[in-house]
């Protein structure tokens, strides 16, 4: 039983024929899911931090660099999606090329990406929802919209004694609303996502068009401020200059993660070999253009060093006297985070489904609802875990774990697509990655470069998570693998 054994392409084709999921997603439905996963809190928060501390008006250039880096990975994803259009994303791609242990490790880290990502988004959604209610004169008690640690800190800032209990009720409730939608079916989930995507893209276009009338080109001078070194969290970082633009690119990169979730929906796509590659690339290109335009508008409306780091879009409009726009922007951020959460939880359960079909996880994770044809048991499990963790845990530092899983998956897909070109040149490839060896190599280099910038504490937690995963593989998954029978 070699740990490098691969799942035959014929087995993937058999899985596609036996697929019990409902195939209802068109290429634009898939593209909408990609946009739903990408445009969220990032465009409403990361833009402020990256421009204020690192790139200045050159934030637009940082988005270009990050977008190109993601494009390398997306082109490799697109080829794999055309060859192996099954749920499982990077896990399935690695299983068909590199080997079982590596595929398991990728799948294990995708679990980390989606679970931690959805949890972080649930907490962020709670924050925006509370802000939205505040705009209408409704205020939540601090202990009912924060975990105990965060609530204690906020009471201390107010000079008040903290109660002995706190529970983030909005985060808990939104998780169960999303869980209900996902259990009901992919068609309902896609419809909900489409509505939200229309709302938030409309608001992003509003920000671009309305904000363009308030641009002062003097705020773009100098476009790249002079380089200096600053101390952030006890670590020296390059601020401004081209080094600052690169550092900002590593920050805004995390506003892009999510396009890979499209590949987890291959089992529910009507024509996965053509539509999934199209949706992966289209969603990334559309969001990159929107990000670049928003960053140019924001740094043109307000001097970059005056941008509010927590709510840059809303503050830019407030500074220019357009206070009514804050309502629209806050509403869009709340809606945007809902769709990000929906797509992340959707991707999570499909990763579980793919791994369970291969025997690497118990049958519990591949059980489908008799009516809705959704993996309802694993969806309830995922919803339960995320709701409790989001309600009780301070998640701000742990969110980096989501990025680690993503970066590793991106790098390995770039490696795996090159391996498959060498090992299986005869395979039908409806979509081919252009200049695959150049694109693949640049994709690996870019993602490893970003992993270098992650905090040491995150690396330690990541290694511990990896050790647990490898232990589960050798104690359970290796013995239960379907490849043992063949």
CSV table of C-alpha atoms in Angstrom, one decimal, residues 147-443:
chain,number,residue,atom,x,y,z
A,147,UNK,CA,-17.1,36.3,22.6
A,148,UNK,CA,-16.1,36.6,26.3
A,149,UNK,CA,-12.5,37.7,25.6
A,150,UNK,CA,-13.5,40.5,23.1
A,151,UNK,CA,-16.4,41.6,25.3
A,152,UNK,CA,-14.1,41.9,28.4
A,153,UNK,CA,-11.8,44.1,26.4
A,154,UNK,CA,-14.6,46.3,25.2
A,155,UNK,CA,-16.1,46.7,28.7
A,156,UNK,CA,-12.6,47.6,30.0
A,157,UNK,CA,-12.3,50.3,27.4
A,158,UNK,CA,-15.6,51.7,28.7
A,159,UNK,CA,-14.4,51.5,32.3
A,160,UNK,CA,-17.1,48.9,33.1
A,161,UNK,CA,-17.0,45.5,34.8
A,162,UNK,CA,-17.5,42.7,32.3
A,163,UNK,CA,-20.2,40.0,33.0
A,164,UNK,CA,-19.0,36.5,33.4
A,165,UNK,CA,-20.7,35.3,30.2
A,166,UNK,CA,-20.7,36.5,26.6
A,167,UNK,CA,-22.1,34.9,23.4
A,168,UNK,CA,-21.9,36.2,19.8
A,169,UNK,CA,-25.6,35.6,19.0
A,170,UNK,CA,-25.6,37.2,15.5
A,171,UNK,CA,-22.6,35.0,14.4
A,172,UNK,CA,-24.4,31.9,15.8
A,173,UNK,CA,-27.7,32.7,14.0
A,174,UNK,CA,-26.3,33.6,10.6
A,175,UNK,CA,-24.4,30.3,10.6
A,176,UNK,CA,-27.6,28.3,11.0
A,177,UNK,CA,-29.5,30.4,8.4
A,178,UNK,CA,-26.7,29.6,5.9
A,179,UNK,CA,-26.8,25.9,7.0
A,180,UNK,CA,-30.5,25.7,6.4
A,181,UNK,CA,-30.1,27.2,2.9
A,182,UNK,CA,-27.4,24.7,2.0
A,183,UNK,CA,-29.4,21.7,3.3
A,184,UNK,CA,-32.4,22.8,1.2
A,185,UNK,CA,-30.4,22.4,-2.0
A,186,UNK,CA,-27.8,23.8,-4.4
A,187,UNK,CA,-30.5,25.5,-6.4
A,188,UNK,CA,-31.7,27.5,-3.4
A,189,UNK,CA,-28.1,28.2,-2.3
A,190,UNK,CA,-27.3,29.5,-5.8
A,191,UNK,CA,-30.4,31.7,-6.0
A,192,UNK,CA,-29.6,33.2,-2.6
A,193,UNK,CA,-26.0,33.8,-3.7
A,194,UNK,CA,-27.1,35.4,-7.0
A,195,UNK,CA,-29.3,37.9,-5.2
A,196,UNK,CA,-26.5,38.8,-2.8
A,197,UNK,CA,-23.9,39.1,-5.6
A,198,UNK,CA,-26.2,41.4,-7.6
A,199,UNK,CA,-26.6,43.6,-4.5
A,200,UNK,CA,-22.9,43.8,-3.6
A,201,UNK,CA,-21.6,44.2,-7.2
A,202,UNK,CA,-24.2,47.0,-7.6
A,203,UNK,CA,-22.8,48.8,-4.5
A,204,UNK,CA,-19.2,48.3,-5.6
A,205,UNK,CA,-20.1,49.9,-8.9
A,206,UNK,CA,-21.9,52.7,-7.0
A,207,UNK,CA,-18.7,53.2,-5.0
A,208,UNK,CA,-16.6,53.4,-8.2
A,209,UNK,CA,-19.0,55.6,-10.2
A,210,UNK,CA,-20.2,58.0,-7.4
A,211,UNK,CA,-16.7,58.2,-5.9
A,212,UNK,CA,-15.1,59.1,-9.2
A,213,UNK,CA,-16.8,62.5,-9.0
A,214,UNK,CA,-14.9,63.3,-5.8
A,215,UNK,CA,-11.5,62.2,-6.9
A,216,UNK,CA,-8.7,64.8,-6.4
A,217,UNK,CA,-5.7,63.7,-8.5
A,218,UNK,CA,-3.4,65.6,-6.1
A,219,UNK,CA,-4.1,62.7,-3.6
A,220,UNK,CA,-2.3,60.4,-6.0
A,221,UNK,CA,1.0,62.4,-5.8
A,222,UNK,CA,3.4,60.7,-5.2
A,223,UNK,CA,1.8,57.5,-6.6
A,224,UNK,CA,4.4,55.4,-4.8
A,225,UNK,CA,5.5,57.2,-1.5
A,226,UNK,CA,9.1,57.1,-0.4
A,227,UNK,CA,10.2,53.9,1.2
A,228,UNK,CA,10.6,53.6,5.0
A,229,UNK,CA,10.7,50.8,7.6
A,230,UNK,CA,8.0,50.6,10.3
A,231,UNK,CA,7.4,48.4,13.3
A,232,UNK,CA,4.2,46.3,13.3
A,233,UNK,CA,3.5,43.8,16.1
A,234,UNK,CA,7.2,43.9,17.0
A,235,UNK,CA,8.3,43.0,13.4
A,236,UNK,CA,10.1,45.4,11.1
A,237,UNK,CA,8.2,45.7,7.8
A,238,UNK,CA,8.9,47.7,4.6
A,239,UNK,CA,6.4,50.5,4.2
A,240,UNK,CA,5.9,52.3,0.9
A,241,UNK,CA,8.3,52.3,-2.0
A,242,UNK,CA,8.2,49.2,-4.2
A,243,UNK,CA,8.9,47.0,-1.2
A,244,UNK,CA,5.7,48.4,0.4
A,245,UNK,CA,3.7,47.7,-2.7
A,246,UNK,CA,4.9,44.1,-2.6
A,247,UNK,CA,4.0,43.8,1.1
A,248,UNK,CA,0.5,45.3,0.4
A,249,UNK,CA,0.2,42.7,-2.4
A,250,UNK,CA,0.6,39.9,0.2
A,251,UNK,CA,-2.1,41.5,2.3
A,252,UNK,CA,-4.7,42.1,-0.4
A,253,UNK,CA,-4.0,38.6,-1.8
A,254,UNK,CA,-6.3,37.3,0.9
A,255,UNK,CA,-9.1,39.3,-0.6
A,256,UNK,CA,-8.9,37.0,-3.6
A,257,UNK,CA,-9.1,33.6,-2.0
A,258,UNK,CA,-12.4,31.9,-2.8
A,259,UNK,CA,-12.2,31.4,-6.6
A,260,UNK,CA,-11.0,27.8,-5.8
A,261,UNK,CA,-14.5,27.2,-4.3
A,262,UNK,CA,-15.9,27.1,-7.8
A,263,UNK,CA,-14.0,23.9,-8.5
A,264,UNK,CA,-15.7,22.2,-5.6
A,265,UNK,CA,-19.1,22.6,-7.4
A,266,UNK,CA,-18.1,20.5,-10.4
A,267,UNK,CA,-20.5,17.7,-9.3
A,268,UNK,CA,-23.4,20.2,-9.6
A,269,UNK,CA,-22.4,21.9,-12.8
A,270,UNK,CA,-24.4,21.1,-16.0
A,271,UNK,CA,-21.4,21.1,-18.2
A,272,UNK,CA,-18.4,21.0,-15.8
A,273,UNK,CA,-15.6,20.4,-18.3
A,274,UNK,CA,-16.2,23.7,-20.0
A,275,UNK,CA,-18.2,25.8,-17.4
A,276,UNK,CA,-16.0,25.3,-14.3
A,277,UNK,CA,-12.7,26.5,-16.1
A,278,UNK,CA,-14.7,29.5,-17.5
A,279,UNK,CA,-16.1,30.4,-14.1
A,280,UNK,CA,-12.8,30.2,-12.3
A,281,UNK,CA,-11.0,32.6,-14.6
A,282,UNK,CA,-14.0,34.9,-15.2
A,283,UNK,CA,-14.8,35.4,-11.5
A,284,UNK,CA,-11.1,36.2,-10.8
A,285,UNK,CA,-10.8,38.6,-13.7
A,286,UNK,CA,-14.0,40.5,-12.9
A,287,UNK,CA,-13.1,40.8,-9.2
A,288,UNK,CA,-9.6,42.0,-10.0
A,289,UNK,CA,-10.9,44.8,-12.2
A,290,UNK,CA,-13.4,45.9,-9.5
A,291,UNK,CA,-10.7,45.8,-6.8
A,292,UNK,CA,-8.3,48.0,-8.9
A,293,UNK,CA,-11.0,50.6,-9.6
A,294,UNK,CA,-12.2,50.7,-6.0
A,295,UNK,CA,-8.6,51.2,-4.8
A,296,UNK,CA,-8.0,54.1,-7.3
A,297,UNK,CA,-11.3,55.8,-6.2
A,298,UNK,CA,-10.6,55.5,-2.5
A,299,UNK,CA,-7.0,56.9,-2.6
A,300,UNK,CA,-8.3,59.6,-4.9
A,301,UNK,CA,-11.2,60.7,-2.7
A,302,UNK,CA,-9.1,60.9,0.5
A,303,UNK,CA,-5.3,61.2,1.1
A,304,UNK,CA,-4.1,57.6,1.8
A,305,UNK,CA,-2.7,58.5,5.2
A,306,UNK,CA,-6.2,59.7,6.3
A,307,UNK,CA,-8.1,56.5,5.3
A,308,UNK,CA,-9.8,54.8,8.1
A,309,UNK,CA,-8.2,51.3,8.5
A,310,UNK,CA,-11.3,49.5,9.8
A,311,UNK,CA,-13.9,51.0,7.4
A,312,UNK,CA,-12.1,52.7,4.5
A,313,UNK,CA,-14.9,52.8,2.0
A,314,UNK,CA,-17.5,54.2,4.4
A,315,UNK,CA,-15.0,56.8,5.8
A,316,UNK,CA,-14.0,58.0,2.4
A,317,UNK,CA,-17.6,58.9,1.6
A,318,UNK,CA,-18.1,60.4,5.1
A,319,UNK,CA,-15.0,62.6,4.6
A,320,UNK,CA,-16.6,64.0,1.4
A,321,UNK,CA,-19.9,64.7,3.1
A,322,UNK,CA,-21.8,61.8,1.5
A,323,UNK,CA,-23.0,60.3,4.8
A,324,UNK,CA,-26.1,58.7,3.4
A,325,UNK,CA,-23.9,56.3,1.4
A,326,UNK,CA,-22.6,54.8,4.7
A,327,UNK,CA,-26.0,53.0,5.0
A,328,UNK,CA,-25.7,51.4,1.5
A,329,UNK,CA,-22.0,50.5,2.0
A,330,UNK,CA,-22.6,48.8,5.4
A,331,UNK,CA,-25.6,46.9,4.0
A,332,UNK,CA,-23.5,45.7,1.1
A,333,UNK,CA,-20.7,44.6,3.4
A,334,UNK,CA,-23.2,42.6,5.5
A,335,UNK,CA,-24.7,41.0,2.4
A,336,UNK,CA,-21.3,40.4,0.9
A,337,UNK,CA,-20.0,38.5,3.9
A,338,UNK,CA,-23.2,36.3,3.9
A,339,UNK,CA,-22.4,35.0,0.4
A,340,UNK,CA,-18.7,34.4,1.2
A,341,UNK,CA,-19.9,32.3,4.2
A,342,UNK,CA,-22.4,30.5,2.1
A,343,UNK,CA,-19.8,29.5,-0.6
A,344,UNK,CA,-17.2,28.6,2.0
A,345,UNK,CA,-19.5,26.2,3.8
A,346,UNK,CA,-20.7,24.8,0.5
A,347,UNK,CA,-17.1,24.1,-0.5
A,348,UNK,CA,-16.3,22.6,2.9
A,349,UNK,CA,-19.1,19.9,2.6
A,350,UNK,CA,-18.1,19.1,-1.0
A,351,UNK,CA,-14.5,18.5,0.1
A,352,UNK,CA,-15.8,16.1,2.8
A,353,UNK,CA,-18.0,14.4,0.2
A,354,UNK,CA,-15.1,13.8,-2.2
A,355,UNK,CA,-12.9,12.4,0.5
A,356,UNK,CA,-15.7,10.2,1.8
A,357,UNK,CA,-16.4,8.8,-1.7
A,358,UNK,CA,-12.7,7.7,-1.8
A,359,UNK,CA,-13.0,6.0,1.5
A,360,UNK,CA,-10.6,8.4,3.3
A,361,UNK,CA,-13.4,9.7,5.6
A,362,UNK,CA,-16.4,7.7,7.1
A,363,UNK,CA,-19.6,7.2,5.0
A,364,UNK,CA,-21.3,9.8,7.3
A,365,UNK,CA,-19.8,12.5,5.2
A,366,UNK,CA,-21.2,11.2,1.8
A,367,UNK,CA,-24.8,10.5,2.9
A,368,UNK,CA,-27.2,12.6,0.7
A,369,UNK,CA,-30.7,13.8,1.8
A,370,UNK,CA,-33.3,11.6,0.0
A,371,UNK,CA,-35.2,14.7,-1.3
A,372,UNK,CA,-32.8,17.6,-1.5
A,373,UNK,CA,-29.8,15.5,-2.7
A,374,UNK,CA,-27.4,17.5,-0.5
A,375,UNK,CA,-24.9,16.1,2.1
A,376,UNK,CA,-27.2,17.1,4.9
A,377,UNK,CA,-25.4,15.3,7.8
A,378,UNK,CA,-22.0,16.8,7.1
A,379,UNK,CA,-23.7,20.2,6.5
A,380,UNK,CA,-25.3,20.1,9.9
A,381,UNK,CA,-22.0,19.0,11.5
A,382,UNK,CA,-20.1,21.9,9.8
A,383,UNK,CA,-22.8,24.4,10.7
A,384,UNK,CA,-22.8,23.2,14.4
A,385,UNK,CA,-19.0,23.5,14.7
A,386,UNK,CA,-18.8,26.9,13.0
A,387,UNK,CA,-21.7,28.4,15.0
A,388,UNK,CA,-20.2,27.4,18.4
A,389,UNK,CA,-16.6,28.4,17.5
A,390,UNK,CA,-17.8,31.7,16.1
A,391,UNK,CA,-20.0,32.5,19.1
A,392,UNK,CA,-17.4,31.7,21.7
A,393,UNK,CA,-13.9,32.3,20.2
A,394,UNK,CA,-11.8,35.4,19.5
A,395,UNK,CA,-10.9,34.7,15.9
A,396,UNK,CA,-8.8,37.6,14.7
A,397,UNK,CA,-5.4,35.9,14.9
A,398,UNK,CA,-6.6,32.5,14.0
A,399,UNK,CA,-7.9,33.7,10.6
A,400,UNK,CA,-4.4,33.5,9.2
A,401,UNK,CA,-4.7,29.7,9.3
A,402,UNK,CA,-7.3,30.0,6.6
A,403,UNK,CA,-4.7,31.6,4.3
A,404,UNK,CA,-2.1,29.0,5.0
A,405,UNK,CA,-4.3,26.2,3.8
A,406,UNK,CA,-5.1,28.2,0.7
A,407,UNK,CA,-1.5,29.0,-0.2
A,408,UNK,CA,-0.5,25.4,0.1
A,409,UNK,CA,-3.4,24.2,-2.0
A,410,UNK,CA,-2.6,26.8,-4.7
A,411,UNK,CA,1.0,25.9,-4.9
A,412,UNK,CA,0.3,22.1,-5.1
A,413,UNK,CA,-2.2,22.6,-7.9
A,414,UNK,CA,0.4,24.4,-9.9
A,415,UNK,CA,2.9,21.5,-9.3
A,416,UNK,CA,0.3,18.8,-10.0
A,417,UNK,CA,-0.8,20.2,-13.3
A,418,UNK,CA,2.8,20.1,-14.6
A,419,UNK,CA,3.2,16.5,-13.3
A,420,UNK,CA,0.0,15.4,-15.1
A,421,UNK,CA,1.2,16.9,-18.4
A,422,UNK,CA,4.3,14.7,-18.2
A,423,UNK,CA,2.6,11.5,-16.8
A,424,UNK,CA,-0.6,11.7,-18.9
A,425,UNK,CA,0.0,13.7,-22.0
A,426,UNK,CA,-2.7,11.7,-23.9
A,427,UNK,CA,-5.6,12.9,-21.7
A,428,UNK,CA,-8.4,15.0,-23.3
A,429,UNK,CA,-8.0,18.6,-22.0
A,430,UNK,CA,-10.9,20.8,-23.0
A,431,UNK,CA,-9.0,23.7,-21.5
A,432,UNK,CA,-5.2,23.9,-21.5
A,433,UNK,CA,-3.1,26.1,-19.3
A,434,UNK,CA,-1.1,28.4,-21.6
A,435,UNK,CA,2.7,28.1,-21.2
A,436,UNK,CA,2.0,25.6,-18.4
A,437,UNK,CA,5.6,25.1,-17.2
A,438,UNK,CA,6.2,28.8,-16.9
A,439,UNK,CA,2.8,29.6,-15.4
A,440,UNK,CA,3.0,26.6,-13.0
A,441,UNK,CA,6.5,27.5,-11.8
A,442,UNK,CA,5.5,31.2,-11.3
A,443,UNK,CA,2.4,30.1,-9.4
